[in-house]
PDB file of C-alpha atoms and ligand atoms in Angstrom:
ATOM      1  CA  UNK A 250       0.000   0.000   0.000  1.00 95.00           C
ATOM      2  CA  UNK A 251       1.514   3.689  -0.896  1.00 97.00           C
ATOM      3  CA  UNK A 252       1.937   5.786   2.063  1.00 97.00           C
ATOM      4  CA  UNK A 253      -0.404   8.579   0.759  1.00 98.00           C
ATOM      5  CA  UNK A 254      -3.113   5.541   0.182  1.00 97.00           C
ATOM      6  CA  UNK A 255      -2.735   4.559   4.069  1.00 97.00           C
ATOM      7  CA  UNK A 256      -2.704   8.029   5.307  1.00 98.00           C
ATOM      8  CA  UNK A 257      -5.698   9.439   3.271  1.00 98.00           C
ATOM      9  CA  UNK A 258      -7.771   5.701   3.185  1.00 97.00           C
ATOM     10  CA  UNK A 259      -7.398   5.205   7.268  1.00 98.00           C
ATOM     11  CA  UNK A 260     -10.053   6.223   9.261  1.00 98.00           C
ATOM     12  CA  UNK A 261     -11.690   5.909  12.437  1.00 98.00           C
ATOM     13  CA  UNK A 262     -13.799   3.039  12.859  1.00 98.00           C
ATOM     14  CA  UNK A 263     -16.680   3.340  15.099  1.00 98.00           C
ATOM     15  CA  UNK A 264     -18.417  -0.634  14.464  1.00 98.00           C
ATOM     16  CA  UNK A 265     -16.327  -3.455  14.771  1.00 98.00           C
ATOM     17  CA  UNK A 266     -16.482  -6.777  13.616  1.00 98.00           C
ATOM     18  CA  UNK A 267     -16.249  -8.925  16.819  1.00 96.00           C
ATOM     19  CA  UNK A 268     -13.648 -11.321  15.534  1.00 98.00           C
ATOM     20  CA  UNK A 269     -10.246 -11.840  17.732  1.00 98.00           C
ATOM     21  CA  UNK A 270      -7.189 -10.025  15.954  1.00 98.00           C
ATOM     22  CA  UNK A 271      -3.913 -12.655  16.536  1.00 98.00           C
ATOM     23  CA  UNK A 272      -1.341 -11.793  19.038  1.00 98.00           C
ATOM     24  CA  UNK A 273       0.920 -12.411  15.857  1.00 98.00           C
ATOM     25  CA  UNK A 274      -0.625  -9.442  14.253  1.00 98.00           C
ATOM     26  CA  UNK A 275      -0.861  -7.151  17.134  1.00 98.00           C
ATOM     27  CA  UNK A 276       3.255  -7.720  18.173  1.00 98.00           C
ATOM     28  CA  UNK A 277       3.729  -7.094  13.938  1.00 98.00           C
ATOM     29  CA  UNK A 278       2.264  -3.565  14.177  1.00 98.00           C
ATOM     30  CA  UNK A 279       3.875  -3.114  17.317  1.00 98.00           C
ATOM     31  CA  UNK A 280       7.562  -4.495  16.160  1.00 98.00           C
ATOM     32  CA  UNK A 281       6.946  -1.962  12.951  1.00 98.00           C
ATOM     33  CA  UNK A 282       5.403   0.956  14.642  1.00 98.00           C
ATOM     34  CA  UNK A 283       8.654   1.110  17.089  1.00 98.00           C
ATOM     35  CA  UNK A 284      10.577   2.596  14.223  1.00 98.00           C
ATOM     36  CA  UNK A 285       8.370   5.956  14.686  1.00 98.00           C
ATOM     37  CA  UNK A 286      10.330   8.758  15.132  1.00 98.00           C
ATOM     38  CA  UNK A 287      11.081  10.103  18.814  1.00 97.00           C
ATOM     39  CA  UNK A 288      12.996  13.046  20.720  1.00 95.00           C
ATOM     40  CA  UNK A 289      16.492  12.026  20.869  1.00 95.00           C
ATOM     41  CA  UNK A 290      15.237   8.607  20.405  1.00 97.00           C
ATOM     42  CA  UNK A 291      14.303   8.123  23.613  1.00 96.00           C
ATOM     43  CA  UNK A 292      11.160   6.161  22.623  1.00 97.00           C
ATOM     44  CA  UNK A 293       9.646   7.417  25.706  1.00 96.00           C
ATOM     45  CA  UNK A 294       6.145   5.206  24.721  1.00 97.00           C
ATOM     46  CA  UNK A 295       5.150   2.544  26.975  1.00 98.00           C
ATOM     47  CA  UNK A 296       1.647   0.407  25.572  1.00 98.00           C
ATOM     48  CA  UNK A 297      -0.399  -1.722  27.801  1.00 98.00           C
ATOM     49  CA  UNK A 298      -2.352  -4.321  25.190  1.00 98.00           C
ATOM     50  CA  UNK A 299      -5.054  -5.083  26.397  1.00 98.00           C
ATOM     51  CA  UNK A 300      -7.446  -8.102  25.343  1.00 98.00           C
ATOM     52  CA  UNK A 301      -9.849 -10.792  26.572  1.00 98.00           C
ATOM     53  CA  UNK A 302     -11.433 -10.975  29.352  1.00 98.00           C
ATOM     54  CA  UNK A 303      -9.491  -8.145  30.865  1.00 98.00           C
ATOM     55  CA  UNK A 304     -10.798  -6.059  28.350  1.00 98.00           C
ATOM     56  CA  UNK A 305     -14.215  -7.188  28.759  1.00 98.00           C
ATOM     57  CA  UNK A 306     -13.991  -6.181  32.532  1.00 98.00           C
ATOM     58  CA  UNK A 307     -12.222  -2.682  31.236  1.00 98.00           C
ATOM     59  CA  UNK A 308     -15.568  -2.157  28.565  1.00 98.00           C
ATOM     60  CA  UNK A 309     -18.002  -3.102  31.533  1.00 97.00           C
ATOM     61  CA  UNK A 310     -16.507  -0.858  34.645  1.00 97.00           C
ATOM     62  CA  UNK A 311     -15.803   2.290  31.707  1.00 96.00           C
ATOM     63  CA  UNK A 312     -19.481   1.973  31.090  1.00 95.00           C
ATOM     64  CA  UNK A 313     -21.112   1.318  34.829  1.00 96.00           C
ATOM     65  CA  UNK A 314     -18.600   4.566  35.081  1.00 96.00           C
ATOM     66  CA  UNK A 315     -20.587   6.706  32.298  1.00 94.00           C
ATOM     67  CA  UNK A 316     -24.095   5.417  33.360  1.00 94.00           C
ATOM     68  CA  UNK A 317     -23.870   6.215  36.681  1.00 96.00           C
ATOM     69  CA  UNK A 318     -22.446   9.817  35.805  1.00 95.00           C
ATOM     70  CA  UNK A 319     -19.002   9.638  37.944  1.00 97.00           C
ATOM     71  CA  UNK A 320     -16.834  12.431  37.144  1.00 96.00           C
ATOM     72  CA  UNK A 321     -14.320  11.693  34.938  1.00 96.00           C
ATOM     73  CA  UNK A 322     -10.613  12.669  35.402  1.00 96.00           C
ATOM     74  CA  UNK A 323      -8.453  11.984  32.988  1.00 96.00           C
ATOM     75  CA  UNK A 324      -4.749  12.143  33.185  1.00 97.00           C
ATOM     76  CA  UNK A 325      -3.927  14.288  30.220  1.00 95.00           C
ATOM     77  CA  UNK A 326      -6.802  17.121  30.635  1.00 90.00           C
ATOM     78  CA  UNK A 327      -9.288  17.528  28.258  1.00 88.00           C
ATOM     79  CA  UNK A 328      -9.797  20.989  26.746  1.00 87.00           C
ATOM     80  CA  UNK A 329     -13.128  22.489  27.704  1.00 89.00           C
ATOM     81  CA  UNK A 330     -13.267  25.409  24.795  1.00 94.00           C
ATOM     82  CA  UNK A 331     -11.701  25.232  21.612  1.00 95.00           C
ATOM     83  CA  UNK A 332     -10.728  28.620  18.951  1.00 96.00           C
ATOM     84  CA  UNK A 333     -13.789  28.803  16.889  1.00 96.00           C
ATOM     85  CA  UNK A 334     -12.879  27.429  13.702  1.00 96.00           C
ATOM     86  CA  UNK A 335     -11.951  23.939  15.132  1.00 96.00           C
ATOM     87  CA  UNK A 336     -14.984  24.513  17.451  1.00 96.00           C
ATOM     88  CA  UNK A 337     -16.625  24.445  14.409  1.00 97.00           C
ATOM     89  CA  UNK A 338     -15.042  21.799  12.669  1.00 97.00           C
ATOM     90  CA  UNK A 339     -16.133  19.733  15.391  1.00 96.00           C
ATOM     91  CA  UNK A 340     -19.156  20.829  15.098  1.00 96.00           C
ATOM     92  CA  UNK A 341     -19.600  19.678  11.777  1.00 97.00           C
ATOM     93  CA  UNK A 342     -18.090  16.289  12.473  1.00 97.00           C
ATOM     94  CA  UNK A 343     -20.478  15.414  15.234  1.00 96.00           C
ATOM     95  CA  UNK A 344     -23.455  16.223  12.902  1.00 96.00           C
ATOM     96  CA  UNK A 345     -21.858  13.852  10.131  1.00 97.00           C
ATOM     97  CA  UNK A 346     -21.826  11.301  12.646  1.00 97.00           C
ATOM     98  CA  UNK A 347     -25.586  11.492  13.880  1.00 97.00           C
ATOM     99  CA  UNK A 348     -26.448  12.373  10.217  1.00 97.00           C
ATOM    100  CA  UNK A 349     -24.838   8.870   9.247  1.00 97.00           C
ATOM    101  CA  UNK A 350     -26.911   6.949  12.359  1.00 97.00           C
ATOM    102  CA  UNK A 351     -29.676   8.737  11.894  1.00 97.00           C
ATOM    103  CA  UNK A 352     -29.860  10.222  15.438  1.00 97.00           C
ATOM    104  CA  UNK A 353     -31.303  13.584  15.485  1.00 95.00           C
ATOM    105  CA  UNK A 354     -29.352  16.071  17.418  1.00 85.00           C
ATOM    106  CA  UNK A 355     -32.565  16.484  19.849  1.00 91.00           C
ATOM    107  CA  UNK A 356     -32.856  12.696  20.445  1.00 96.00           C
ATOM    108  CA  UNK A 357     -30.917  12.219  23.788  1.00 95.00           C
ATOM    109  CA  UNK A 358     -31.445   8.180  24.077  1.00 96.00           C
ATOM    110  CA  UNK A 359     -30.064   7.616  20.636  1.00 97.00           C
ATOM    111  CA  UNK A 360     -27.664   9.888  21.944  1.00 96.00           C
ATOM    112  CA  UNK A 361     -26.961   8.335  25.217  1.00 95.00           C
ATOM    113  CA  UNK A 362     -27.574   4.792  22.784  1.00 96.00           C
ATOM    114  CA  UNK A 363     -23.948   6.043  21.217  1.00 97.00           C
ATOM    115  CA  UNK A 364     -22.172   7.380  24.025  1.00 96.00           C
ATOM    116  CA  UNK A 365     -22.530   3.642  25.478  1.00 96.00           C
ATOM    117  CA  UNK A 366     -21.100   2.234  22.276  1.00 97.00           C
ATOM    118  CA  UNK A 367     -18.658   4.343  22.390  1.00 97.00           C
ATOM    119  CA  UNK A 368     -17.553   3.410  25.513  1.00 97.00           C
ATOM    120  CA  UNK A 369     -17.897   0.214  24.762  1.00 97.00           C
ATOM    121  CA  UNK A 370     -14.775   0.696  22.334  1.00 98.00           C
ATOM    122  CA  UNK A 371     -17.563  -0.250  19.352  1.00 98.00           C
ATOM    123  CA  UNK A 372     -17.140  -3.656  20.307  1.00 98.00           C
ATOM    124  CA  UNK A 373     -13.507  -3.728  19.757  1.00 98.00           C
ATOM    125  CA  UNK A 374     -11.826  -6.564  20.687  1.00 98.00           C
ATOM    126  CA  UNK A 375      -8.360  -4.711  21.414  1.00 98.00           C
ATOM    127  CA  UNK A 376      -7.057  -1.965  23.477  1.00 98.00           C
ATOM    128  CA  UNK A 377      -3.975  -0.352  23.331  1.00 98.00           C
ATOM    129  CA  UNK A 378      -3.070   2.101  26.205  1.00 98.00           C
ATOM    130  CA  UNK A 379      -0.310   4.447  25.437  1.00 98.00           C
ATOM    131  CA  UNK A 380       1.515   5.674  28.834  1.00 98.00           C
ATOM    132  CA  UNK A 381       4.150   7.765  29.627  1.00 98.00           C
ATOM    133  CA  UNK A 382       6.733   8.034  32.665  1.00 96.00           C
ATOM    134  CA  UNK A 383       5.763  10.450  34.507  1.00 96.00           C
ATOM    135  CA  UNK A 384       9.656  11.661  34.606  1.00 95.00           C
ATOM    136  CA  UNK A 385       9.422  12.264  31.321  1.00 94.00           C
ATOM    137  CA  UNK A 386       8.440  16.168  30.013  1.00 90.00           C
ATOM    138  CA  UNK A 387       5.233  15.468  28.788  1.00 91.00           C
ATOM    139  CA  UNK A 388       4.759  18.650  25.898  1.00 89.00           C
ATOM    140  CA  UNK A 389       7.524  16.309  23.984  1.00 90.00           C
ATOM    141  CA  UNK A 390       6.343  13.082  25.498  1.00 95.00           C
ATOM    142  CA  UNK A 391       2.967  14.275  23.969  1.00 95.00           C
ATOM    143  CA  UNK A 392       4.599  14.445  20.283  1.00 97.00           C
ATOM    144  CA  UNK A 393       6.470  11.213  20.730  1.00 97.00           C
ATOM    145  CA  UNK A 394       3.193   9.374  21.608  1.00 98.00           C
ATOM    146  CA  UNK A 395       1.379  10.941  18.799  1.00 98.00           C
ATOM    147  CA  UNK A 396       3.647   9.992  16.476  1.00 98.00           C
ATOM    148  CA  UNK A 397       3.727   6.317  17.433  1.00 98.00           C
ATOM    149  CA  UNK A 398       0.007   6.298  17.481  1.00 98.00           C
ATOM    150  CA  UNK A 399      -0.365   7.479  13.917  1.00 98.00           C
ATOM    151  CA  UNK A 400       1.750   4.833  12.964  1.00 98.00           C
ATOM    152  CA  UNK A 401      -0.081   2.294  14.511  1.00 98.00           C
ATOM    153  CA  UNK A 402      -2.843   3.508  12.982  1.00 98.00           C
ATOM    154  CA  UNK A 403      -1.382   3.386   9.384  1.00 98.00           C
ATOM    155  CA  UNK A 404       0.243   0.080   9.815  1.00 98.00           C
ATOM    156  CA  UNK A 405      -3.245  -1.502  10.807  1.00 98.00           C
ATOM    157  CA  UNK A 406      -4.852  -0.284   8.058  1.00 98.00           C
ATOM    158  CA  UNK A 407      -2.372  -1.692   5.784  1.00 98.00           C
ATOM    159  CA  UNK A 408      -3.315  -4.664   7.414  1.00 98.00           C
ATOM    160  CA  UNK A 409      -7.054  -4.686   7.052  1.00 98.00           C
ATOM    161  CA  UNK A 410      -7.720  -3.714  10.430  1.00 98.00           C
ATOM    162  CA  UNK A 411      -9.288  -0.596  12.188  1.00 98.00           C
ATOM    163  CA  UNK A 412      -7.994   1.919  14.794  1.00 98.00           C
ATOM    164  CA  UNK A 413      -9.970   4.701  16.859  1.00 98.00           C
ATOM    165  CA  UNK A 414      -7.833   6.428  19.229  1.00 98.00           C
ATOM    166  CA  UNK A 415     -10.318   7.279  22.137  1.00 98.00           C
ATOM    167  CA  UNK A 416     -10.107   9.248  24.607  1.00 97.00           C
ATOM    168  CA  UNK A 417     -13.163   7.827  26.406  1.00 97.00           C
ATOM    169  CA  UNK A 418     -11.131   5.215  26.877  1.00 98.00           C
ATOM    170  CA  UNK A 419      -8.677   6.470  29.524  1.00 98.00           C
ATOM    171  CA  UNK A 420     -11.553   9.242  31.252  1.00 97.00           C
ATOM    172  CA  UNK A 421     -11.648   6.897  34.537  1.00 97.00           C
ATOM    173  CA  UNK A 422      -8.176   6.461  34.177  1.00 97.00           C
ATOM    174  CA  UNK A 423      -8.750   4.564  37.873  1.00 97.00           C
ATOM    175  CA  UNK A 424     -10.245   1.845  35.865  1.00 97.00           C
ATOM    176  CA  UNK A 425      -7.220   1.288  33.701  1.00 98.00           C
ATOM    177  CA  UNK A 426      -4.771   1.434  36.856  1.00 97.00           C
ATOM    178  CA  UNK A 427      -6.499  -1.125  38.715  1.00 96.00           C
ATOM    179  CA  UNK A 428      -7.234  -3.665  36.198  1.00 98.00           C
ATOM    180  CA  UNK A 429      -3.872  -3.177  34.240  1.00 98.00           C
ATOM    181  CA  UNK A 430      -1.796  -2.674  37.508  1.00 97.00           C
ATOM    182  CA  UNK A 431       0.059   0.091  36.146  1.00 98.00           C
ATOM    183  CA  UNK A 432       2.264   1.750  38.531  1.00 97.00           C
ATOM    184  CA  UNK A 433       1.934   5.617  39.749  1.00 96.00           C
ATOM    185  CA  UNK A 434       4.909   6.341  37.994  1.00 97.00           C
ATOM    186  CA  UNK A 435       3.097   6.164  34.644  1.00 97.00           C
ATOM    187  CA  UNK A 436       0.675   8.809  33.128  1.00 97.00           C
ATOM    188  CA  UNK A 437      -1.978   7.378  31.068  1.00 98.00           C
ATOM    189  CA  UNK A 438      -2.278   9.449  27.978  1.00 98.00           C
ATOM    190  CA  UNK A 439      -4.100   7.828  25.155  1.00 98.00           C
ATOM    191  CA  UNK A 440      -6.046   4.073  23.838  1.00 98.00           C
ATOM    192  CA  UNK A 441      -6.460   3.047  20.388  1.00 98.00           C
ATOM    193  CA  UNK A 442      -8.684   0.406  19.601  1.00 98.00           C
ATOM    194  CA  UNK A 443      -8.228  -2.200  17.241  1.00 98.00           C
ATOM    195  CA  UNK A 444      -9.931  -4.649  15.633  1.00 98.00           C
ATOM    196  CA  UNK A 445     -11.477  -5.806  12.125  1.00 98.00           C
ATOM    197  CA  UNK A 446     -13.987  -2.769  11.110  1.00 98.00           C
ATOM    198  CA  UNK A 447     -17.852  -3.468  10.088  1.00 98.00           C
ATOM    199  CA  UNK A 448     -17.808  -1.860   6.536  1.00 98.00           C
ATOM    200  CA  UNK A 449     -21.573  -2.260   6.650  1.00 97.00           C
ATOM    201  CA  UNK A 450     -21.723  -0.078   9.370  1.00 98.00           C
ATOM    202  CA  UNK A 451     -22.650   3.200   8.270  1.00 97.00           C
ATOM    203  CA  UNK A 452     -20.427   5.100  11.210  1.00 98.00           C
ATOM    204  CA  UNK A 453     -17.600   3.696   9.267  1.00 98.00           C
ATOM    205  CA  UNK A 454     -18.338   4.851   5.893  1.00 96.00           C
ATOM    206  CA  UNK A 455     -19.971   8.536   6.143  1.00 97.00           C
ATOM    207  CA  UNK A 456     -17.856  10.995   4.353  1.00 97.00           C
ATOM    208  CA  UNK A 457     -15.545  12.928   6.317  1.00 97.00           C
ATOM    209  CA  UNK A 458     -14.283  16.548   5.904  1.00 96.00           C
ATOM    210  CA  UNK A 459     -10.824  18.484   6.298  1.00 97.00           C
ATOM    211  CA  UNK A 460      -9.976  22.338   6.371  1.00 97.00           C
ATOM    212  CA  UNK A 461      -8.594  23.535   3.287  1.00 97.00           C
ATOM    213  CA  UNK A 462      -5.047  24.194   3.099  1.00 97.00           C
ATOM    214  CA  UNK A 463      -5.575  28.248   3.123  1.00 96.00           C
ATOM    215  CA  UNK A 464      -6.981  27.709   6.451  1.00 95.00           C
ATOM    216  CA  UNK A 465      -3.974  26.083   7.685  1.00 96.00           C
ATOM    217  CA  UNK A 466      -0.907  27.248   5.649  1.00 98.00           C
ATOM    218  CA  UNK A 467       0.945  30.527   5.536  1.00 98.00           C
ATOM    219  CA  UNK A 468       3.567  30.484   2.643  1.00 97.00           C
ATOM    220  CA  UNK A 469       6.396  32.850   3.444  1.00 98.00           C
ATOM    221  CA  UNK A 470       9.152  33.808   0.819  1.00 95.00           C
TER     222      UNK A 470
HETATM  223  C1  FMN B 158      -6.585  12.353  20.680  1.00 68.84           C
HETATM  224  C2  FMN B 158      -7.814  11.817  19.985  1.00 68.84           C
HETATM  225  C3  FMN B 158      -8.896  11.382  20.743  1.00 68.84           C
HETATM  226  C4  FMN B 158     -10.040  10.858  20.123  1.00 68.84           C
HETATM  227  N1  FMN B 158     -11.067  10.380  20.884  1.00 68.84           N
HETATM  228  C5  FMN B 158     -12.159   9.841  20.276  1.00 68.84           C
HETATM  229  C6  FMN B 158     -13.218   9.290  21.052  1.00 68.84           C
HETATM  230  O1  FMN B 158     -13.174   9.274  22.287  1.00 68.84           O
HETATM  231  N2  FMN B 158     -14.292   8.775  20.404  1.00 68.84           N
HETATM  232  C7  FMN B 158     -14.366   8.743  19.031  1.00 68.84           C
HETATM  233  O2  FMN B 158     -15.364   8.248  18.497  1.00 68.84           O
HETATM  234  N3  FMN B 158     -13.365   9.258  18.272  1.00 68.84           N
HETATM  235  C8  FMN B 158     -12.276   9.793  18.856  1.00 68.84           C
HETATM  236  N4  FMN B 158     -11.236  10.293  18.096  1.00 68.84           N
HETATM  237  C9  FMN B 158     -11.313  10.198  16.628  1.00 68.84           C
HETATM  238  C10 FMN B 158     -11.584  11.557  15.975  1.00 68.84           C
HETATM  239  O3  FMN B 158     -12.929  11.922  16.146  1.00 68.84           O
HETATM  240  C11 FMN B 158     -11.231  11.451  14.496  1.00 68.84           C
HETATM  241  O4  FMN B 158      -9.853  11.211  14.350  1.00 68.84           O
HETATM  242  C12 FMN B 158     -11.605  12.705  13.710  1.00 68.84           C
HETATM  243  O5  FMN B 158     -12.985  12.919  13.702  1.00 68.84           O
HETATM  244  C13 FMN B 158     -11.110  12.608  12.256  1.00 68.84           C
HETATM  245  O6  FMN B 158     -11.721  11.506  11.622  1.00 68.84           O
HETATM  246  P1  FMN B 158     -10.915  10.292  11.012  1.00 68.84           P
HETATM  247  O7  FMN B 158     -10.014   9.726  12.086  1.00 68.84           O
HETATM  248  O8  FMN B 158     -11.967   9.308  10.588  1.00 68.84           O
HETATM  249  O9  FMN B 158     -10.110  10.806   9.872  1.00 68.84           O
HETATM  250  C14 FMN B 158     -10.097  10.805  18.702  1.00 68.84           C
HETATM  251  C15 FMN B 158      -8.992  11.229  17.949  1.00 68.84           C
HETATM  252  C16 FMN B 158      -7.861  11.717  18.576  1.00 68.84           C
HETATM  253  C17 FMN B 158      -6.670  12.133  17.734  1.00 68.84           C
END
């Protein structure tokens, strides 16, 4: 697959198939996806895989969690106001989404009906859970993680699978520490779930929308 076919063909997957992926393929991505670039090469990245019945237990507590409307804290802060143009931009996305599930905007169960999908990792039958010592700056720990998980991304795609990096995955990051057992030394920053996508589904095939590059690029010189 050409690099520019990965990058523009991957996209987030919100319905998954529930069929295993192999350890085999998971540790593949993984081998490849070390070779992402980091600061000073200091591969900073640490990823808790999680799958089973572990995750099963993760997808059950992260949902009792959202039904029974604890607070969520989660490690790296969520922003609570965006700059208006991305404010709109996600705007925009979220109506594509409902648009494509037919939810009206008003329609809080269907609503609600998503939310618990969602954090029910659409049925995914992976999680990945990107940490980060908590020694370790985390503005350029931040980058280094991205990068990795872009890569992951990519390389499952060339392999027929689906990503979604979530951040409703690590908002009861309390969930995570006791069931993975990771240590307070770590920050958890970011999952990505994994699994074979449900091309039926039509969350995973509404057509998606980027700024144009005027909005984003200044040429100079
Ligand atoms: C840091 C981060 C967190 C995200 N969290 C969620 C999430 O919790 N739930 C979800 O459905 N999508 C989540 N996404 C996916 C974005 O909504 C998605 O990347 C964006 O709409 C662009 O669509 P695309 O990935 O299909 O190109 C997240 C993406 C990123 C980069």
């Amino acid at each position: 697959m050409e690099v520019s076919t990965a990058v523009t063909g991957r996209r987030s997957i919100r319905m998954y198939k529930p069929d295993q992926v192999s350890r085999d393929i998971i540790q593949e991505i993984l081998e490849e996806a070390r070779w992402a670039p980091s600061w000073g090469n200091t591969q900073g990245w640490e990823f808790y895989v999680v799958i089973g019945d572990t995750l099963e237990k993760f997808k059950e507590a992260n949902l009792e969690k959202l039904q029974t409307g604890a607070t969520s804290s989660p490690e790296i802060s969520m922003p609570e106001k965006w700059p208006e143009k991305p404010n709109e931009r996600y705007t925009e996305f979220g109506k594509r989404l409902l648009n494509a599930l037919n939810i009206p905007r008003k329609a809080k169960d269907l609503r609600d009906e998503l939310y618990a999908k969602m954090f029910n990792l659409f049925g995914a039958p992976c999680l990945m859970v990107a940490c980060l010592d908590k020694g370790i700056s985390l503005d350029y720990g931040m980058l280094d993680i991205g990068l990795i998980l872009q890569t992951i991304c990519l390389l499952a795609h060339e392999k027929g699978l689906g990503t979604t990096i979530m951040a409703v995955s690590v908002m009861y990051p309390e969930v995570l520490r006791k069931l993975l057992s990771i240590p307070d030394t770590k920050v958890i920053v970011m999952g990505v779930a994994l699994g074979y996508p449900d091309w039926n589904a039509p969350a995973n095939k509404f057509e998606r929308s980027r700024a144009n590059l005027e909005e984003l690029v200044t040429w100079v010189g």
